[in-house]
């Protein structure tokens, strides 16, 4: 398949032996993970130490991708049908949004995959064109470590989710009942309140749940790693300016520095164009679940596992939301960091290039955005907190949680009764 042409104004002949420390090569392992779970339907080719990824509509990877998408979509439909039959329950709306938002997230990854070769070509052009380009020590190791930590935390959260449902199964009465069936009735009532239990259906539902869970975590990690790749390049320019003897700077130096900064700005624009919708989905997903978890905090919880799952999942939600915000804000922070140094340029070295560089850094918003609706900065984290508080007050006002004052034995029996519409 022919390589997509770059729209960048940088015209360079890139050697076939691409540097091993380029972001395309460093990020290849994460794209491979996306291929494994069907989120990045790309064909991987390694040539002369260089990784290339190509998108093809007619390939087994596309079939695998649509299996992923259809699974989330199908469970989402079951959630809607359950609400239409048994009535809407606010504290259970999280299940619906979980599958719906992950469905949209998977759809966004298809669009990213279509233009991935173009994005990486732009990235490679920019890295080679930068005058201040140099190897970022241990950057791939940093990316891998971030991915491993995120995966471990997410795995623990999902295992606690499973253990929580198993603990509810263990208290259900009736020794003659099928414990596996009881587990799936508790864990996935949106399906098995509507259809009869069968083992093949249970396997499909569990696979859909695992795939959607991985999509959610992959989405957040993807944004974090992409933001890191952009931020370290802006950091190199900031360090170059910081370490430069301003008394020895001249027009040529400031012109080259401004051109480097502009190339990075153009790259950031290209990347943001393709991932901004994914950023919106990620923040919508995390903020919504933080609100739901706060709302569900009013519920009484029995047993250590149920309490451990709630507090761990809530802390994990806060951590991942803060991480995405801070890593996304890192791009904006590094792009503005040289401003203080630029204002210290001596009058004899001050020229039109310095003026243009200051104007671009201070007046042009640079960073990761959410569908061009907002730019991720450190201050955005405070806006998220304000939004969560506002939404939580609305939920408490318009969807009051019904407190269960029944005795413990009664509440346990209700957990095992799935014909009760409450």
Short mmCIF file of C-alpha atoms in Angstrom, two decimals, residues 201-405:
data_model
loop_
_atom_site.label_atom_id
_atom_site.label_comp_id
_atom_site.label_asym_id
_atom_site.label_seq_id
_atom_site.Cartn_x
_atom_site.Cartn_y
_atom_site.Cartn_z
CA UNK A 201 -23.28 -16.53 26.22
CA UNK A 202 -21.37 -16.15 29.50
CA UNK A 203 -18.03 -16.52 27.70
CA UNK A 204 -18.99 -13.93 25.06
CA UNK A 205 -20.21 -11.45 27.68
CA UNK A 206 -17.05 -11.86 29.76
CA UNK A 207 -14.84 -11.37 26.71
CA UNK A 208 -16.79 -8.23 25.80
CA UNK A 209 -16.30 -6.93 29.35
CA UNK A 210 -12.54 -7.61 29.27
CA UNK A 211 -12.15 -6.01 25.84
CA UNK A 212 -14.04 -2.89 26.91
CA UNK A 213 -11.99 -2.66 30.11
CA UNK A 214 -8.78 -2.89 28.10
CA UNK A 215 -10.07 -0.26 25.65
CA UNK A 216 -10.63 2.17 28.50
CA UNK A 217 -7.15 1.67 29.94
CA UNK A 218 -5.46 1.61 26.54
CA UNK A 219 -7.11 4.92 25.67
CA UNK A 220 -5.75 6.67 28.76
CA UNK A 221 -2.26 5.19 28.35
CA UNK A 222 -2.22 6.16 24.66
CA UNK A 223 -2.88 9.82 25.50
CA UNK A 224 -0.27 9.82 28.25
CA UNK A 225 2.47 8.35 26.03
CA UNK A 226 1.71 10.60 23.05
CA UNK A 227 1.79 13.64 25.34
CA UNK A 228 5.14 12.51 26.73
CA UNK A 229 6.59 12.21 23.24
CA UNK A 230 5.60 15.78 22.37
CA UNK A 231 6.59 17.24 25.73
CA UNK A 232 10.16 15.93 25.69
CA UNK A 233 10.80 17.63 22.34
CA UNK A 234 9.48 20.97 23.58
CA UNK A 235 11.62 20.41 26.67
CA UNK A 236 14.74 20.11 24.49
CA UNK A 237 14.08 23.51 22.94
CA UNK A 238 13.43 24.99 26.39
CA UNK A 239 16.71 23.57 27.70
CA UNK A 240 18.60 24.84 24.66
CA UNK A 241 17.36 28.37 25.29
CA UNK A 242 17.96 28.07 29.03
CA UNK A 243 21.57 26.92 28.57
CA UNK A 244 22.41 29.42 25.85
CA UNK A 245 24.67 32.36 26.71
CA UNK A 246 22.39 35.22 25.73
CA UNK A 247 25.37 37.54 25.24
CA UNK A 248 26.56 35.31 22.42
CA UNK A 249 23.22 34.81 20.70
CA UNK A 250 22.70 36.25 17.22
CA UNK A 251 20.01 36.50 14.56
CA UNK A 252 20.88 33.12 13.08
CA UNK A 253 20.53 31.32 16.41
CA UNK A 254 17.15 32.88 17.19
CA UNK A 255 15.88 32.22 13.68
CA UNK A 256 16.84 28.53 13.89
CA UNK A 257 15.32 28.27 17.36
CA UNK A 258 12.08 29.83 16.20
CA UNK A 259 11.97 27.50 13.20
CA UNK A 260 12.49 24.48 15.46
CA UNK A 261 9.71 25.65 17.74
CA UNK A 262 7.40 26.22 14.78
CA UNK A 263 8.09 22.71 13.44
CA UNK A 264 7.13 21.25 16.80
CA UNK A 265 4.03 23.43 16.89
CA UNK A 266 3.00 22.10 13.47
CA UNK A 267 3.59 18.52 14.62
CA UNK A 268 1.53 19.12 17.74
CA UNK A 269 -1.28 20.46 15.55
CA UNK A 270 -1.22 17.39 13.31
CA UNK A 271 -1.22 14.98 16.26
CA UNK A 272 -3.96 16.85 18.11
CA UNK A 273 -6.13 16.90 15.00
CA UNK A 274 -6.31 13.11 15.08
CA UNK A 275 -6.40 12.35 18.82
CA UNK A 276 -8.46 15.27 20.15
CA UNK A 277 -11.73 13.32 19.93
CA UNK A 278 -10.10 10.47 21.86
CA UNK A 279 -9.12 12.97 24.57
CA UNK A 280 -12.76 14.06 24.82
CA UNK A 281 -13.94 10.46 25.17
CA UNK A 282 -11.30 9.77 27.83
CA UNK A 283 -12.20 12.76 29.99
CA UNK A 284 -15.95 12.13 29.57
CA UNK A 285 -15.46 8.52 30.66
CA UNK A 286 -13.33 9.30 33.69
CA UNK A 287 -15.32 12.30 34.91
CA UNK A 288 -18.62 10.46 34.56
CA UNK A 289 -17.36 7.50 36.58
CA UNK A 290 -15.92 9.73 39.27
CA UNK A 291 -19.38 11.26 39.66
CA UNK A 292 -21.04 7.83 39.75
CA UNK A 293 -18.55 6.57 42.32
CA UNK A 294 -19.15 9.61 44.52
CA UNK A 295 -22.89 9.08 44.16
CA UNK A 296 -22.54 5.40 45.09
CA UNK A 297 -20.45 6.33 48.12
CA UNK A 298 -23.74 6.86 49.95
CA UNK A 299 -24.44 3.15 49.72
CA UNK A 300 -23.72 0.87 52.63
CA UNK A 301 -21.08 -1.76 51.85
CA UNK A 302 -20.79 -5.14 53.51
CA UNK A 303 -17.54 -7.04 53.72
CA UNK A 304 -13.87 -6.23 53.22
CA UNK A 305 -13.73 -7.07 49.50
CA UNK A 306 -16.63 -4.80 48.58
CA UNK A 307 -15.10 -1.90 50.51
CA UNK A 308 -11.61 -2.59 49.13
CA UNK A 309 -12.94 -2.65 45.57
CA UNK A 310 -14.82 0.62 45.98
CA UNK A 311 -11.97 2.59 47.54
CA UNK A 312 -9.32 1.17 45.19
CA UNK A 313 -11.38 1.76 42.04
CA UNK A 314 -12.22 5.30 43.15
CA UNK A 315 -8.58 6.09 43.94
CA UNK A 316 -7.54 4.59 40.60
CA UNK A 317 -10.08 6.77 38.82
CA UNK A 318 -8.72 9.89 40.47
CA UNK A 319 -5.14 8.86 39.69
CA UNK A 320 -5.74 8.15 36.02
CA UNK A 321 -7.70 11.39 35.53
CA UNK A 322 -4.97 13.43 37.22
CA UNK A 323 -2.29 11.61 35.20
CA UNK A 324 -3.94 12.32 31.86
CA UNK A 325 -4.40 15.96 32.80
CA UNK A 326 -0.85 16.47 34.06
CA UNK A 327 0.80 14.63 31.17
CA UNK A 328 -1.34 16.53 28.69
CA UNK A 329 -0.52 19.78 30.49
CA UNK A 330 3.18 18.89 30.30
CA UNK A 331 3.12 19.75 26.58
CA UNK A 332 1.70 23.20 27.28
CA UNK A 333 4.11 23.76 30.21
CA UNK A 334 7.22 22.97 28.17
CA UNK A 335 6.07 25.09 25.23
CA UNK A 336 5.77 28.15 27.51
CA UNK A 337 8.75 27.51 29.77
CA UNK A 338 11.28 29.57 27.67
CA UNK A 339 9.21 32.76 27.97
CA UNK A 340 10.88 33.95 31.16
CA UNK A 341 14.31 33.41 29.64
CA UNK A 342 13.32 35.17 26.42
CA UNK A 343 12.24 38.26 28.34
CA UNK A 344 15.79 38.41 29.71
CA UNK A 345 17.47 38.76 26.32
CA UNK A 346 19.85 41.78 26.41
CA UNK A 347 18.84 44.77 24.26
CA UNK A 348 21.80 44.29 21.88
CA UNK A 349 20.75 40.70 21.12
CA UNK A 350 17.03 41.46 21.01
CA UNK A 351 15.68 41.26 17.45
CA UNK A 352 12.59 40.54 15.39
CA UNK A 353 13.09 36.75 15.70
CA UNK A 354 12.99 36.96 19.50
CA UNK A 355 9.85 39.08 19.29
CA UNK A 356 8.16 36.59 16.97
CA UNK A 357 9.14 33.66 19.19
CA UNK A 358 7.77 35.37 22.31
CA UNK A 359 4.55 36.22 20.52
CA UNK A 360 4.04 32.66 19.30
CA UNK A 361 4.71 31.12 22.70
CA UNK A 362 2.50 33.54 24.63
CA UNK A 363 -0.41 34.07 22.25
CA UNK A 364 -0.82 30.68 20.55
CA UNK A 365 -2.34 27.92 22.73
CA UNK A 366 -0.12 24.87 22.31
CA UNK A 367 -0.95 21.46 23.65
CA UNK A 368 -3.42 18.59 23.60
CA UNK A 369 -7.09 19.55 23.21
CA UNK A 370 -10.43 17.83 23.53
CA UNK A 371 -12.13 18.21 20.14
CA UNK A 372 -10.83 21.80 20.08
CA UNK A 373 -13.27 22.57 22.92
CA UNK A 374 -10.64 22.83 25.64
CA UNK A 375 -6.88 22.66 25.94
CA UNK A 376 -5.34 20.47 28.64
CA UNK A 377 -3.40 22.63 31.09
CA UNK A 378 -2.68 22.45 34.80
CA UNK A 379 -5.53 24.87 35.43
CA UNK A 380 -7.85 22.48 33.62
CA UNK A 381 -7.50 20.07 36.55
CA UNK A 382 -9.21 22.63 38.80
CA UNK A 383 -11.98 23.04 36.21
CA UNK A 384 -12.50 19.27 36.31
CA UNK A 385 -12.88 19.39 40.10
CA UNK A 386 -15.44 22.19 39.78
CA UNK A 387 -17.34 20.26 37.09
CA UNK A 388 -17.42 17.12 39.24
CA UNK A 389 -18.76 19.02 42.25
CA UNK A 390 -21.46 20.65 40.11
CA UNK A 391 -22.51 17.34 38.54
CA UNK A 392 -22.53 15.62 41.91
CA UNK A 393 -24.86 18.22 43.39
CA UNK A 394 -27.19 17.75 40.41
CA UNK A 395 -27.16 13.98 40.83
CA UNK A 396 -27.97 14.25 44.52
CA UNK A 397 -30.78 16.70 43.82
CA UNK A 398 -32.46 15.05 40.83
CA UNK A 399 -31.57 11.42 41.47
CA UNK A 400 -31.69 10.80 45.23
CA UNK A 401 -30.25 7.48 46.31
CA UNK A 402 -32.82 5.25 47.98
CA UNK A 403 -31.39 4.12 51.29
CA UNK A 404 -32.00 0.51 52.20
CA UNK A 405 -32.99 0.34 55.85
#
